[in-house]
Short mmCIF file of C-alpha atoms in Angstrom, two decimals:
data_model
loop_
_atom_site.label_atom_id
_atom_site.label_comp_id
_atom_site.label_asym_id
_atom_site.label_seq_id
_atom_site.Cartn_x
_atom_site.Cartn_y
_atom_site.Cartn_z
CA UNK A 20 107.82 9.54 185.27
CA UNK A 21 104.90 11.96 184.96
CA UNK A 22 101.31 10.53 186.06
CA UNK A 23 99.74 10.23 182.24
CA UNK A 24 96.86 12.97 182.33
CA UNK A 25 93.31 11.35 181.14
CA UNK A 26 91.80 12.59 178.12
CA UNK A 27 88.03 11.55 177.18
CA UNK A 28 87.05 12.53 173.53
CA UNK A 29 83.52 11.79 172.65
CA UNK A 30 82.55 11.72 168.62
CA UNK A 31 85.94 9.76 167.97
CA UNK A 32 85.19 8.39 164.71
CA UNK A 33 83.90 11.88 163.34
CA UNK A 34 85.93 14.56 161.18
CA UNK A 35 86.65 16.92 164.28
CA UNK A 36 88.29 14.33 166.40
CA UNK A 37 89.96 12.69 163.60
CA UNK A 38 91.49 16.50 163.91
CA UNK A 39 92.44 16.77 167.61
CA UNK A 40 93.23 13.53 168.73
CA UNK A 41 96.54 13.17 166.82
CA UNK A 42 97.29 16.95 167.87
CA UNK A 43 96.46 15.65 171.78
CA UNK A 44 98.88 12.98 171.25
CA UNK A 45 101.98 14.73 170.34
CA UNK A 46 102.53 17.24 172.91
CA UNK A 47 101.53 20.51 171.24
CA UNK A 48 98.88 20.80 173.76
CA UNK A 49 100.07 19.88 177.05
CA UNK A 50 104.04 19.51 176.86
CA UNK A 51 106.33 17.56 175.23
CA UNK A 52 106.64 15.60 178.87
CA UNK A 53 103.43 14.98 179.14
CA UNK A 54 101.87 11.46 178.72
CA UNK A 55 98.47 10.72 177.69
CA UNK A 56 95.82 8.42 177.67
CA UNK A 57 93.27 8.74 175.31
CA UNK A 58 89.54 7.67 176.15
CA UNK A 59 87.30 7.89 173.17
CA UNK A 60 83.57 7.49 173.08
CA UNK A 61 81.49 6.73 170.06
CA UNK A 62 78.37 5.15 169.46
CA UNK A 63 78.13 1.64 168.59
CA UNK A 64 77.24 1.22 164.81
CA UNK A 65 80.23 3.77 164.72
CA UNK A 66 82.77 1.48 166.41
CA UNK A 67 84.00 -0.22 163.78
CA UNK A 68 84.98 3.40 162.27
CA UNK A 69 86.49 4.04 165.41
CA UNK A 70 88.53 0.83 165.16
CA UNK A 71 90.56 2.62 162.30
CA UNK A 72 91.30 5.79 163.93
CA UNK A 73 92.72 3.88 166.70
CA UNK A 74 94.76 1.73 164.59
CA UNK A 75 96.05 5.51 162.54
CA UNK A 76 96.71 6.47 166.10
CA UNK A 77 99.04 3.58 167.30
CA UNK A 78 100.43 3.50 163.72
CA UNK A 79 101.54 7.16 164.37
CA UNK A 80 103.53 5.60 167.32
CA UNK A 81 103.15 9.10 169.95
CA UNK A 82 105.36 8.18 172.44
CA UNK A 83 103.35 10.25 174.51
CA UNK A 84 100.76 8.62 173.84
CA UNK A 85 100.55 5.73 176.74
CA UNK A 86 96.87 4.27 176.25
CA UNK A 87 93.89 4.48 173.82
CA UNK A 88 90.63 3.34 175.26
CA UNK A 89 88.05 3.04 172.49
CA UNK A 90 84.25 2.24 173.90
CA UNK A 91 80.42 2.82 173.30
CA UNK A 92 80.21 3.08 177.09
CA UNK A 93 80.31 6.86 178.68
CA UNK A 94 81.44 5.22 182.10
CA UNK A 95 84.43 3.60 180.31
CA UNK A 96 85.33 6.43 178.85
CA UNK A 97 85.08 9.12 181.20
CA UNK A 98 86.73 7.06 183.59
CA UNK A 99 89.19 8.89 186.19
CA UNK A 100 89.03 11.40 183.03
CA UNK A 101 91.11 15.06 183.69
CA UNK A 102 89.43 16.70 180.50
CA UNK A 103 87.01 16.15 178.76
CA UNK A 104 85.96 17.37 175.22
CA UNK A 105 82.34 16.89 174.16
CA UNK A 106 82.52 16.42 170.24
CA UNK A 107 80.02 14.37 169.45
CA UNK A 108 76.13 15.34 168.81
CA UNK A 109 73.75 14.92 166.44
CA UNK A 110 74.35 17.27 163.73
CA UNK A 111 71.01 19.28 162.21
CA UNK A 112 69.18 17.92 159.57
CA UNK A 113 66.93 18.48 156.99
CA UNK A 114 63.97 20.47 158.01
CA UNK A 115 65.03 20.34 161.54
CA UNK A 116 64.72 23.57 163.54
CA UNK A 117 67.00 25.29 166.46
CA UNK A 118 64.49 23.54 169.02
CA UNK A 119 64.48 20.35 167.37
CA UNK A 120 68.51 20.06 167.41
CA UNK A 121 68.24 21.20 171.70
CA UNK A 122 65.82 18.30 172.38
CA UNK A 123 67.36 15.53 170.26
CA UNK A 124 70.89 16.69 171.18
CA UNK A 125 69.86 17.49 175.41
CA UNK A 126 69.29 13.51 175.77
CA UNK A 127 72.90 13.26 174.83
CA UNK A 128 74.26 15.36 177.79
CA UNK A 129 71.83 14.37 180.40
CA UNK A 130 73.44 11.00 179.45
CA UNK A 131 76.65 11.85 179.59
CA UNK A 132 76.46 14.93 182.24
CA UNK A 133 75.64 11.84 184.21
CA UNK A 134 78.31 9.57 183.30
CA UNK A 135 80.87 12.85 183.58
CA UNK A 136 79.52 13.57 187.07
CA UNK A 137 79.56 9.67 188.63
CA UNK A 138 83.00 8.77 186.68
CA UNK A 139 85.65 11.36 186.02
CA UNK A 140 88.24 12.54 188.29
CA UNK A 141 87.97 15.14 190.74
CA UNK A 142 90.28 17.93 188.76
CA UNK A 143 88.09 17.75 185.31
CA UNK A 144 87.22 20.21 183.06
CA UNK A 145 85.06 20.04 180.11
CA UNK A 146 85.03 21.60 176.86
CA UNK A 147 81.80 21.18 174.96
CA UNK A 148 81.96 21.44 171.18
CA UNK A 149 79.00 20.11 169.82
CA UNK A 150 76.57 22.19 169.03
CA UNK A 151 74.67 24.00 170.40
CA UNK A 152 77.22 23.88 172.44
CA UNK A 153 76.42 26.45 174.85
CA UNK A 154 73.12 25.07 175.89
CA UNK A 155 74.52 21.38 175.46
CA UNK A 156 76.87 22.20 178.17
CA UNK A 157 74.24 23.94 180.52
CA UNK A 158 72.58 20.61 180.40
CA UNK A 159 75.15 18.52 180.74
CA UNK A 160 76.70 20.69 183.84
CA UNK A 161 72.86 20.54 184.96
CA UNK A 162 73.25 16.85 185.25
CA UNK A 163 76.84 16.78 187.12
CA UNK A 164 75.74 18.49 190.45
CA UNK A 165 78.66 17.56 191.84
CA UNK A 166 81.31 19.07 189.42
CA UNK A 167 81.79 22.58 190.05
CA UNK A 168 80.22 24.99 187.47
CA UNK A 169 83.11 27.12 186.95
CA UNK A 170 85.00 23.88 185.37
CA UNK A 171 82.11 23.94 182.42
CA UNK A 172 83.45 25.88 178.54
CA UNK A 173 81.43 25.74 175.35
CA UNK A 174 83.49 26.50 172.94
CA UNK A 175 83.61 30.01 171.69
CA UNK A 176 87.25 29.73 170.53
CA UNK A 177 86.46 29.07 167.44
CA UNK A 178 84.29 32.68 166.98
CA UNK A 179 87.41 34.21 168.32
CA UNK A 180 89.88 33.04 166.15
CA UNK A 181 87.61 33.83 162.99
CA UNK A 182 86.81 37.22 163.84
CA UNK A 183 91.14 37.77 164.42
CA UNK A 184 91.56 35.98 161.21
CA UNK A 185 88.94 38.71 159.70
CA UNK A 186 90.89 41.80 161.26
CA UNK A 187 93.87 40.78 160.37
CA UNK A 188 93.16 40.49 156.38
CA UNK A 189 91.41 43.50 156.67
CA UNK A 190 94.41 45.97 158.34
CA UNK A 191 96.77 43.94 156.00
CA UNK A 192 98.74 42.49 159.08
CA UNK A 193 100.13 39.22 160.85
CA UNK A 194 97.64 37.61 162.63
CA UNK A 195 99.08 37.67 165.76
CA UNK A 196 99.12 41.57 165.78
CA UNK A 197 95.62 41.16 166.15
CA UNK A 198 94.58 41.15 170.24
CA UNK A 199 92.09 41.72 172.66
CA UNK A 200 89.09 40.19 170.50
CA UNK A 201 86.07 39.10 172.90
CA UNK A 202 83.22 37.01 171.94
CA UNK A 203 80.06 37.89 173.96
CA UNK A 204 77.25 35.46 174.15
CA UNK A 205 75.94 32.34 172.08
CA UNK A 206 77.54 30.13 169.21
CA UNK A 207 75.12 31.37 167.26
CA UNK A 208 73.75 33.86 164.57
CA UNK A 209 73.40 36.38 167.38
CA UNK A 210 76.76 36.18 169.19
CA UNK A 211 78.82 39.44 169.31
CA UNK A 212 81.99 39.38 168.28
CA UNK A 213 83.25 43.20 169.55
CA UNK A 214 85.69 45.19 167.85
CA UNK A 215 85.58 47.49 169.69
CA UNK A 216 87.72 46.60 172.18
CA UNK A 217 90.10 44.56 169.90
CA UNK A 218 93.44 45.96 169.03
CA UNK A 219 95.69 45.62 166.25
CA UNK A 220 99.46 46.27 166.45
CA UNK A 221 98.63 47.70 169.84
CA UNK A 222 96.15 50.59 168.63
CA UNK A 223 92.43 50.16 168.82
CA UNK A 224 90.79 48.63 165.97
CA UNK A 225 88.52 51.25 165.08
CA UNK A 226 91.04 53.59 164.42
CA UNK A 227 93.17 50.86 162.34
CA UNK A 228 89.99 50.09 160.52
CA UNK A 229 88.24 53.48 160.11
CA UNK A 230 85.08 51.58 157.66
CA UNK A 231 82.90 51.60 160.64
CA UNK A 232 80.20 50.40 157.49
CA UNK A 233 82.24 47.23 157.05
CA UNK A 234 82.81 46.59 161.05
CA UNK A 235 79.03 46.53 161.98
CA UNK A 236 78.64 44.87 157.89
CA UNK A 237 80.83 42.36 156.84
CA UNK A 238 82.42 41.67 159.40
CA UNK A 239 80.04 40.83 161.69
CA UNK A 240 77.93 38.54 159.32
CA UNK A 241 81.14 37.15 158.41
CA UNK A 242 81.99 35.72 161.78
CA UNK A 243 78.28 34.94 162.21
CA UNK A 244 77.79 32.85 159.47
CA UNK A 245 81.00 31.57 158.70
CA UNK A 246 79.86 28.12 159.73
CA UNK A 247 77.19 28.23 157.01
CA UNK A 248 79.41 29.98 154.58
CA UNK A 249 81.99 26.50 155.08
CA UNK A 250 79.30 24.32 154.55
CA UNK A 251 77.73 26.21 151.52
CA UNK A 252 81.66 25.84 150.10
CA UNK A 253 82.95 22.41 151.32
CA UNK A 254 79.53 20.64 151.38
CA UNK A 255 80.64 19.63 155.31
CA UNK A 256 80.98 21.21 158.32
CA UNK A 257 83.82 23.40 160.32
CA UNK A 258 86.27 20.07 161.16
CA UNK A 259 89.74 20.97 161.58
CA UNK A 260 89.05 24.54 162.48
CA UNK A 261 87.21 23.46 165.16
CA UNK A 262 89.44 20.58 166.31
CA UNK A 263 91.92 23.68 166.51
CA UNK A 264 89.60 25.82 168.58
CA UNK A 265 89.12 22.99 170.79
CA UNK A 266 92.65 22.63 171.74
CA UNK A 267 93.47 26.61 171.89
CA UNK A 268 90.58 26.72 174.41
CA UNK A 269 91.88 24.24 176.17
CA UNK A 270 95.77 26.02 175.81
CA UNK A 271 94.20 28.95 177.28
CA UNK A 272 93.26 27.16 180.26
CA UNK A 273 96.43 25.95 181.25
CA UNK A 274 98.86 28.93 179.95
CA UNK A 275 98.71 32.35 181.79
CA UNK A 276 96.99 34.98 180.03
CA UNK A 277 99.27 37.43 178.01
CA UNK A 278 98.49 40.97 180.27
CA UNK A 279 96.62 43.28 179.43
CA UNK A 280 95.31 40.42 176.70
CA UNK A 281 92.14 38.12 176.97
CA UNK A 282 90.24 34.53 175.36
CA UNK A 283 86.85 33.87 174.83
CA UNK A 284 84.42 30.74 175.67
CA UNK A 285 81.44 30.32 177.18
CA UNK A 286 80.80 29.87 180.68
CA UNK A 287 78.76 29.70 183.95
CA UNK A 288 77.22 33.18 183.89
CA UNK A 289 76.25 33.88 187.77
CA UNK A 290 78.85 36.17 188.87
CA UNK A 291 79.60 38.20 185.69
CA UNK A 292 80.10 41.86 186.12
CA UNK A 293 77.94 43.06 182.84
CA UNK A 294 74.67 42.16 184.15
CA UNK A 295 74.05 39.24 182.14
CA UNK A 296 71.22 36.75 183.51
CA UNK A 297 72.57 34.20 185.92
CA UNK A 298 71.95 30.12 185.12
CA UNK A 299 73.24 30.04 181.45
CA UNK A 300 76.59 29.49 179.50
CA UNK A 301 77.45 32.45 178.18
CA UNK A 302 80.61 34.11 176.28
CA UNK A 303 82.78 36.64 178.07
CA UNK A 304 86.60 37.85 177.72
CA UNK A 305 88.56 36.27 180.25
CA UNK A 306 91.67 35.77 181.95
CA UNK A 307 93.76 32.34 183.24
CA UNK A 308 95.65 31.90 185.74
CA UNK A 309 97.25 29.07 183.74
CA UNK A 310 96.09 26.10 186.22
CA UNK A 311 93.18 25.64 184.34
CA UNK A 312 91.20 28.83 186.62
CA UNK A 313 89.34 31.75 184.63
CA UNK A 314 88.12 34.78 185.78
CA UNK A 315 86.02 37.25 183.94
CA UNK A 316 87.65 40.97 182.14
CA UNK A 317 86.25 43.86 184.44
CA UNK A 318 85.76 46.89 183.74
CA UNK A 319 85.26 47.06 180.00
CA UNK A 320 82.82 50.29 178.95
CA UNK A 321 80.51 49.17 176.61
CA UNK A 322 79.01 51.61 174.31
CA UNK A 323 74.75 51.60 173.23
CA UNK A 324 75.45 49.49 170.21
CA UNK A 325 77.48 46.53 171.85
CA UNK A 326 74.69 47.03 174.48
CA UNK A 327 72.22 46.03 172.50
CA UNK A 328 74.05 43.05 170.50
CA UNK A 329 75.09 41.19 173.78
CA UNK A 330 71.07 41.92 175.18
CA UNK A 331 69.93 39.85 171.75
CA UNK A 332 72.20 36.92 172.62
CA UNK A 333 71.35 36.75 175.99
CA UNK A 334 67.56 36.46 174.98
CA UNK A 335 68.83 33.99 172.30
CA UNK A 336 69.91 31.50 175.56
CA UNK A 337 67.35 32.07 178.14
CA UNK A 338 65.05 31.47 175.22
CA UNK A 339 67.32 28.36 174.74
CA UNK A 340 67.13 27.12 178.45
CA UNK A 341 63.29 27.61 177.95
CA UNK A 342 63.11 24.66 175.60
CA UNK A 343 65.53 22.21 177.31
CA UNK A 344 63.80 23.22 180.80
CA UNK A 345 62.82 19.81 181.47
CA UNK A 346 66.45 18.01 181.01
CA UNK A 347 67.79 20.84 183.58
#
């Protein structure tokens, strides 16, 4: 029998999880042959909560499914733990600004950097959703000196797929003639999503989608503030989109890049070949070997204007580490 591959899921009670975990149980993600056992964290006035998406769970009967370990405890649940997907933060309030939302959120991934870096296995890899996610995970990696940095992803997936989705209504085609789509930088306001390198039906976008007005317009604010725009229209956040995002990220990992094709999330920037700043998590196109090992796309030419949107978003994240220096 295959050796059941450990998956910790922090948030558990919350709408995104309540998204993925099902999907992590049934074998869309990893195989149809491939057992799990599902550690999920919450906090403890949420356990009770948590109680009744583990009873949905075993009432779903996954055969793949061969443990559920619910607990308030990090060390529980990143226990001998493969992957790891950090859902859970605390969301932004009323009146709260960006710097506000780093502090209270960075004492959550010292915490559990820590637990992550003293508890899980030796092969893990960690997907960090919450947001900000891509300084949440440069603090929690920060506090796991022992885990390798290239094993760290905040979750950019999510950009990717909205920015395809976008292109795709636009040219009036499938989405999955839509390719090549990078995300550059933060989860943010500021993040770049380029088009133009994307491709649809095999030609580049720009010449698909000749409204260079509604490329550097609508789309871009589209993808940028789609987040807000859910929010403003459902009166909650991104939840199943981003459960999905979670899981493609993590699909990317494991499957071998299409050639001549790429995926976007954020990671461990020393090393990149655009001249980025070392020592944060930013977004690049990349490639996977499809053992869970990235690499970054060389080579692309980058004209003045995507210049000058993937500058901003750096400065947007080493303005970020600034304010969480002290949980580094």
């Amino acid at each position: 029998m295959t050796t059941p591959i450990r998956i910790a899921v922090t948030g558990g009670a919350g709408q995104i999880a309540y998204s993925l975990l099902f999907r992590l149980g049934n074998g869309e993600v990893f195989g149809p042959d491939q057992p799990v056992i599902l550690q999920i964290l919450e906090i403890t006035p949420a356990m009770e909560a948590l109680k009744g998406v583990v009873m949905e769970l075993k009432d779903s009967a996954q055969p793949l499914v061969h443990d559920i370990i619910a607990t308030d405890d990090p060390n529980v649940a990143f226990k001998d733990a493969n992957w790891v997907i950090l859902v859970g933060g605390k969301p932004r309030g009323p009146g709260m600004e960006r710097a506000d939302l780093l502090s209270e959120n960075g004492k959550i991934f010292v915490e559990q950097g820590k637990a992550i870096n003293d508890n899980a296995a030796s092969d893990v890899r960690i997907v960090v959703v919450a947001n900000p996610c891509n300084t949440n995970c440069l603090v929690a990696k920060s506090n796991a000196p022992d885990i390798p940095a290239d094993r760290w992803f905040a979750m950019t997936r999510l950009d990717q797929n909205r920015a395809q989705s976008q292109l795709a209504d636009k040219a009036g085609v499938l989405l999955k003639e839509v390719t090549n789509v990078g995300i550059w930088g933060n989860h943010s306001a500021t993040q770049f999503p380029n088009f133009e390198h994307a491709k649809i039906s095999g030609k580049p976008a720009t010449e698909v989608i000749t409204d260079r007005e509604w490329l550097e317009g609508e789309f871009m604010t589209t993808v940028q503030k789609r987040g807000a725009a859910i929010i403003a229209a459902r009166g909650k956040s991104s939840a199943a989109s981003a459960a999905n995002a979670a899981l493609d990220t993590i699909r990317s990992l494991i499957t071998p890049t299409p050639a001549g094709d790429w995926f976007s999330a954020a990671v461990w920037s020393n090393g990149n070949p655009y001249g980025i700043a070392d020592g944060i998590f930013y977004s690049f196109p990349l490639r996977s070997d499809g053992k869970g090992n990235w690499e970054f796309v060389d080579g692309l030419e980058l004209s003045d204007y995507a210049k000058s949107k993937i500058k901003a978003t750096e400065e947007e994240l080493l303005s970020e580490r600034e304010d969480v220096k002290t949980m580094l």
